[in-house]
Amino acid sequence: MKIINPATGTLLREIPETNATEIKAKLDRAVLSQSAWKKTSMEERLKCIKNFHELLDKEREILARDLTLEVGKPIQESINELSGARNRIRFFLEQTEATLAENPVRTDGGMQEIITHDPLGVIANISAWNYPYLVGVNVFIPALLAGNGVLYKPSEFATLTGLHIERLLHEAGIPKELFTAVIGGAQAGEELLNLPLQGYFFTGSYKTGRLIAEKVSSKLVPVGLELGGKDPLYVTDEVLDLKKTANSVAEGCFYNNGQSCCAVERVYVHARVYDEFIQHLRGETLALRAGNPMDRGFQQGSLTRPSQIEFLESQIEDAVKKGAKVLVGGKRIPGPGAFFEPTLLIDVNHDMAVMREESFGPIIGVMKVNHDEEAIRLMNDTDYGLTAAVYSFNTERAKSILSKVDSGTAYVNCCDRVSPYLPWAGRKNSGLGATLSTLGILAFTRPRGWHIRG
Ligand code: NAD
């Protein structure tokens, strides 16, 4: 497999893919290793993950550099991602022991009733490239702490990072056969679906997630899906500082070049503040410069998949044909790398693909609305349900609007944010199950109910 730097088009490395026979052998060895690991103490497991947490910091520079080289995000964003991943790991270090502790729920006469949690076994973690550390640790850290083995398939666009993760977990004390990387693309992923794993935890597109859920359904094992979004944001007429709001919205739209599952993908603005808000958002968008992601002078790096450029162009072409106006950007940036101008579209509507299909790139459509009911109807007019945001100093109004929008995450005066203390749970085509929070620890276990008379 060729690892290409998307910012330059140059070859970084060639790495052999894991073939079907090797994947099967990895599973056999992981099953043996897991039967020993599940008997280890929580203290020992926590010690390994603590070591991993420290190693991520110790090797921060080299990990951030390789992440930027293979996915094209600005070097500062790679450093931020590593800090974010360590923050999530700290949450799991703090919370796992108590969450999985034996829980005596009731004593009824001579009967004691207790809940305990067993690991699932060996699970598959099929991962995405946009935040490989963040979406990875959501799965493999609680899975390992709960006593599972993991066959981890990093995205083919984040293989160097996947190999770093494998190496550092082993250095941290996680047994070599308990956690192993499966290298490759769709074919390697499909091999995992054919094997008898005890759970499938996937982060990626709706299309692949649905296919995985269908293919493994007859196994009757847990399936967790963290999928895409078309996340809406509504600026009401109760905002004190429209410039500050525009700055926050622009960050939500364009951070990581819009390649975030929870990136703001559509903006609705109350007619009373529309004109002023658009001027501020235009200024914010114009201020962003795309260029060499290793150079700290640029806020935007390159797209990770060069093929996404044609997709963005087709969304813009469709929108313009149907009456949209390109206020900022709209074009690919010439050169060897996969760069695209941060793009702001106005006069958009829901007949346009850009307001309905996940863009996963630096483009945003902004639409004027006359009242909250119209905003709610449009925010719900999507097959996705990951996050939704409302900006208003009237918190009750914002909460009331968001309670009518079908999304797993609701943001008031903020957006594009994840907390390890809260569940990350997409609705509709955005996913199934939850990662993070204590729910995202329990997801890697099977409950057992004990009835003890004695
Ligand atoms: P993708 O679906 O193309 O690939 C994801 C993973 O699935 C990769 O490892 C890939 O090799 C593997 N894969 C592809 N085809 C497969 C098959 N037939 N069988 C088994 N495995 C297969 O997605 P992507 O491009 O890596 O990620 C982008 C998508 O992920 C976006 O839609 C984004 O919104 C979503 N995402 C969601 C979250 C979340 O938390 N909800 C987080 C990050 C990304």
mmCIF file with all atom_site columns, C-alpha atoms in Angstrom, residues 37-121:
data_model
loop_
_atom_site.group_PDB
_atom_site.id
_atom_site.type_symbol
_atom_site.label_atom_id
_atom_site.label_alt_id
_atom_site.label_comp_id
_atom_site.label_asym_id
_atom_site.label_entity_id
_atom_site.label_seq_id
_atom_site.pdbx_PDB_ins_code
_atom_site.Cartn_x
_atom_site.Cartn_y
_atom_site.Cartn_z
_atom_site.occupancy
_atom_site.B_iso_or_equiv
_atom_site.pdbx_formal_charge
_atom_site.auth_seq_id
_atom_site.auth_comp_id
_atom_site.auth_asym_id
_atom_site.auth_atom_id
_atom_site.pdbx_PDB_model_num
ATOM 1  C CA . TRP A 1 37  ? -6.017  -10.520 29.747 1.00 0.00 ? 37  TRP A CA 1
ATOM 2  C CA . LYS A 1 38  ? -9.578  -10.734 31.073 1.00 0.00 ? 38  LYS A CA 1
ATOM 3  C CA . LYS A 1 39  ? -8.158  -12.312 34.246 1.00 0.00 ? 39  LYS A CA 1
ATOM 4  C CA . THR A 1 40  ? -5.676  -9.466  34.872 1.00 0.00 ? 40  THR A CA 1
ATOM 5  C CA . SER A 1 41  ? -6.502  -6.917  37.542 1.00 0.00 ? 41  SER A CA 1
ATOM 6  C CA . MET A 1 42  ? -7.986  -3.533  36.660 1.00 0.00 ? 42  MET A CA 1
ATOM 7  C CA . GLU A 1 43  ? -4.905  -2.027  38.315 1.00 0.00 ? 43  GLU A CA 1
ATOM 8  C CA . GLU A 1 44  ? -2.619  -3.725  35.798 1.00 0.00 ? 44  GLU A CA 1
ATOM 9  C CA . ARG A 1 45  ? -4.736  -2.668  32.817 1.00 0.00 ? 45  ARG A CA 1
ATOM 10 C CA . LEU A 1 46  ? -4.889  0.920   34.076 1.00 0.00 ? 46  LEU A CA 1
ATOM 11 C CA . LYS A 1 47  ? -1.112  0.936   34.465 1.00 0.00 ? 47  LYS A CA 1
ATOM 12 C CA . CYS A 1 48  ? -0.612  0.034   30.770 1.00 0.00 ? 48  CYS A CA 1
ATOM 13 C CA . ILE A 1 49  ? -3.048  2.705   29.566 1.00 0.00 ? 49  ILE A CA 1
ATOM 14 C CA . LYS A 1 50  ? -1.403  5.278   31.833 1.00 0.00 ? 50  LYS A CA 1
ATOM 15 C CA . ASN A 1 51  ? 1.939   4.413   30.215 1.00 0.00 ? 51  ASN A CA 1
ATOM 16 C CA . PHE A 1 52  ? 0.363   4.853   26.775 1.00 0.00 ? 52  PHE A CA 1
ATOM 17 C CA . HIS A 1 53  ? -1.004  8.247   27.854 1.00 0.00 ? 53  HIS A CA 1
ATOM 18 C CA . GLU A 1 54  ? 2.533   9.291   28.818 1.00 0.00 ? 54  GLU A CA 1
ATOM 19 C CA . LEU A 1 55  ? 4.105   7.924   25.640 1.00 0.00 ? 55  LEU A CA 1
ATOM 20 C CA . LEU A 1 56  ? 1.708   9.979   23.496 1.00 0.00 ? 56  LEU A CA 1
ATOM 21 C CA . ASP A 1 57  ? 3.122   13.063  25.155 1.00 0.00 ? 57  ASP A CA 1
ATOM 22 C CA . LYS A 1 58  ? 6.738   11.929  25.035 1.00 0.00 ? 58  LYS A CA 1
ATOM 23 C CA . GLU A 1 59  ? 6.545   11.267  21.271 1.00 0.00 ? 59  GLU A CA 1
ATOM 24 C CA . ARG A 1 60  ? 4.227   14.195  20.572 1.00 0.00 ? 60  ARG A CA 1
ATOM 25 C CA . GLU A 1 61  ? 6.458   15.865  17.968 1.00 0.00 ? 61  GLU A CA 1
ATOM 26 C CA . ILE A 1 62  ? 7.033   12.795  15.816 1.00 0.00 ? 62  ILE A CA 1
ATOM 27 C CA . LEU A 1 63  ? 3.404   11.630  16.080 1.00 0.00 ? 63  LEU A CA 1
ATOM 28 C CA . ALA A 1 64  ? 2.076   15.058  15.119 1.00 0.00 ? 64  ALA A CA 1
ATOM 29 C CA . ARG A 1 65  ? 4.495   15.287  12.191 1.00 0.00 ? 65  ARG A CA 1
ATOM 30 C CA . ASP A 1 66  ? 3.516   11.895  10.763 1.00 0.00 ? 66  ASP A CA 1
ATOM 31 C CA . LEU A 1 67  ? -0.184  12.660  11.213 1.00 0.00 ? 67  LEU A CA 1
ATOM 32 C CA . THR A 1 68  ? 0.180   15.923  9.296  1.00 0.00 ? 68  THR A CA 1
ATOM 33 C CA . LEU A 1 69  ? 2.280   14.255  6.605  1.00 0.00 ? 69  LEU A CA 1
ATOM 34 C CA . GLU A 1 70  ? -0.312  11.567  5.917  1.00 0.00 ? 70  GLU A CA 1
ATOM 35 C CA . VAL A 1 71  ? -3.617  13.453  6.364  1.00 0.00 ? 71  VAL A CA 1
ATOM 36 C CA . GLY A 1 72  ? -2.607  17.034  5.492  1.00 0.00 ? 72  GLY A CA 1
ATOM 37 C CA . LYS A 1 73  ? -3.997  18.818  8.565  1.00 0.00 ? 73  LYS A CA 1
ATOM 38 C CA . PRO A 1 74  ? -2.089  21.827  9.962  1.00 0.00 ? 74  PRO A CA 1
ATOM 39 C CA . ILE A 1 75  ? 0.643   20.767  12.388 1.00 0.00 ? 75  ILE A CA 1
ATOM 40 C CA . GLN A 1 76  ? -0.969  22.697  15.254 1.00 0.00 ? 76  GLN A CA 1
ATOM 41 C CA . GLU A 1 77  ? -4.216  20.751  14.704 1.00 0.00 ? 77  GLU A CA 1
ATOM 42 C CA . SER A 1 78  ? -2.258  17.483  14.912 1.00 0.00 ? 78  SER A CA 1
ATOM 43 C CA . ILE A 1 79  ? -0.776  18.628  18.229 1.00 0.00 ? 79  ILE A CA 1
ATOM 44 C CA . ASN A 1 80  ? -4.268  19.625  19.415 1.00 0.00 ? 80  ASN A CA 1
ATOM 45 C CA . GLU A 1 81  ? -5.577  16.206  18.437 1.00 0.00 ? 81  GLU A CA 1
ATOM 46 C CA . LEU A 1 82  ? -2.950  14.464  20.546 1.00 0.00 ? 82  LEU A CA 1
ATOM 47 C CA . SER A 1 83  ? -3.817  16.660  23.546 1.00 0.00 ? 83  SER A CA 1
ATOM 48 C CA . GLY A 1 84  ? -7.510  15.894  22.980 1.00 0.00 ? 84  GLY A CA 1
ATOM 49 C CA . ALA A 1 85  ? -6.820  12.168  22.833 1.00 0.00 ? 85  ALA A CA 1
ATOM 50 C CA . ARG A 1 86  ? -4.849  12.327  26.102 1.00 0.00 ? 86  ARG A CA 1
ATOM 51 C CA . ASN A 1 87  ? -7.736  14.207  27.692 1.00 0.00 ? 87  ASN A CA 1
ATOM 52 C CA . ARG A 1 88  ? -10.138 11.417  26.692 1.00 0.00 ? 88  ARG A CA 1
ATOM 53 C CA . ILE A 1 89  ? -7.732  8.768   27.979 1.00 0.00 ? 89  ILE A CA 1
ATOM 54 C CA . ARG A 1 90  ? -7.612  10.605  31.335 1.00 0.00 ? 90  ARG A CA 1
ATOM 55 C CA . PHE A 1 91  ? -11.399 10.326  31.501 1.00 0.00 ? 91  PHE A CA 1
ATOM 56 C CA . PHE A 1 92  ? -11.243 6.559   30.938 1.00 0.00 ? 92  PHE A CA 1
ATOM 57 C CA . LEU A 1 93  ? -8.446  6.222   33.519 1.00 0.00 ? 93  LEU A CA 1
ATOM 58 C CA . GLU A 1 94  ? -10.632 8.062   36.033 1.00 0.00 ? 94  GLU A CA 1
ATOM 59 C CA . GLN A 1 95  ? -13.968 6.421   35.350 1.00 0.00 ? 95  GLN A CA 1
ATOM 60 C CA . THR A 1 96  ? -13.543 2.844   34.169 1.00 0.00 ? 96  THR A CA 1
ATOM 61 C CA . GLU A 1 97  ? -12.935 1.108   37.468 1.00 0.00 ? 97  GLU A CA 1
ATOM 62 C CA . ALA A 1 98  ? -16.031 2.571   39.140 1.00 0.00 ? 98  ALA A CA 1
ATOM 63 C CA . THR A 1 99  ? -18.205 2.079   36.047 1.00 0.00 ? 99  THR A CA 1
ATOM 64 C CA . LEU A 1 100 ? -17.334 -1.616  35.767 1.00 0.00 ? 100 LEU A CA 1
ATOM 65 C CA . ALA A 1 101 ? -17.306 -2.389  39.494 1.00 0.00 ? 101 ALA A CA 1
ATOM 66 C CA . GLU A 1 102 ? -19.632 -5.057  40.823 1.00 0.00 ? 102 GLU A CA 1
ATOM 67 C CA . ASN A 1 103 ? -22.918 -3.317  41.567 1.00 0.00 ? 103 ASN A CA 1
ATOM 68 C CA . PRO A 1 104 ? -25.139 -4.682  44.368 1.00 0.00 ? 104 PRO A CA 1
ATOM 69 C CA . VAL A 1 105 ? -28.449 -3.147  43.330 1.00 0.00 ? 105 VAL A CA 1
ATOM 70 C CA . ARG A 1 106 ? -30.898 -4.696  45.812 1.00 0.00 ? 106 ARG A CA 1
ATOM 71 C CA . THR A 1 107 ? -31.318 -7.065  48.716 1.00 0.00 ? 107 THR A CA 1
ATOM 72 C CA . ASP A 1 108 ? -34.759 -8.627  48.877 1.00 0.00 ? 108 ASP A CA 1
ATOM 73 C CA . GLY A 1 109 ? -35.235 -10.776 51.978 1.00 0.00 ? 109 GLY A CA 1
ATOM 74 C CA . GLY A 1 110 ? -32.564 -13.449 51.665 1.00 0.00 ? 110 GLY A CA 1
ATOM 75 C CA . MET A 1 111 ? -31.942 -12.631 48.006 1.00 0.00 ? 111 MET A CA 1
ATOM 76 C CA . GLN A 1 112 ? -29.038 -10.483 46.857 1.00 0.00 ? 112 GLN A CA 1
ATOM 77 C CA . GLU A 1 113 ? -29.216 -8.936  43.360 1.00 0.00 ? 113 GLU A CA 1
ATOM 78 C CA . ILE A 1 114 ? -25.957 -7.850  41.718 1.00 0.00 ? 114 ILE A CA 1
ATOM 79 C CA . ILE A 1 115 ? -24.899 -6.594  38.270 1.00 0.00 ? 115 ILE A CA 1
ATOM 80 C CA . THR A 1 116 ? -21.436 -7.433  36.907 1.00 0.00 ? 116 THR A CA 1
ATOM 81 C CA . HIS A 1 117 ? -19.845 -6.670  33.542 1.00 0.00 ? 117 HIS A CA 1
ATOM 82 C CA . ASP A 1 118 ? -17.903 -9.175  31.437 1.00 0.00 ? 118 ASP A CA 1
ATOM 83 C CA . PRO A 1 119 ? -15.768 -8.235  28.411 1.00 0.00 ? 119 PRO A CA 1
ATOM 84 C CA . LEU A 1 120 ? -17.159 -9.040  24.966 1.00 0.00 ? 120 LEU A CA 1
ATOM 85 C CA . GLY A 1 121 ? -14.076 -10.984 23.793 1.00 0.00 ? 121 GLY A CA 1
#
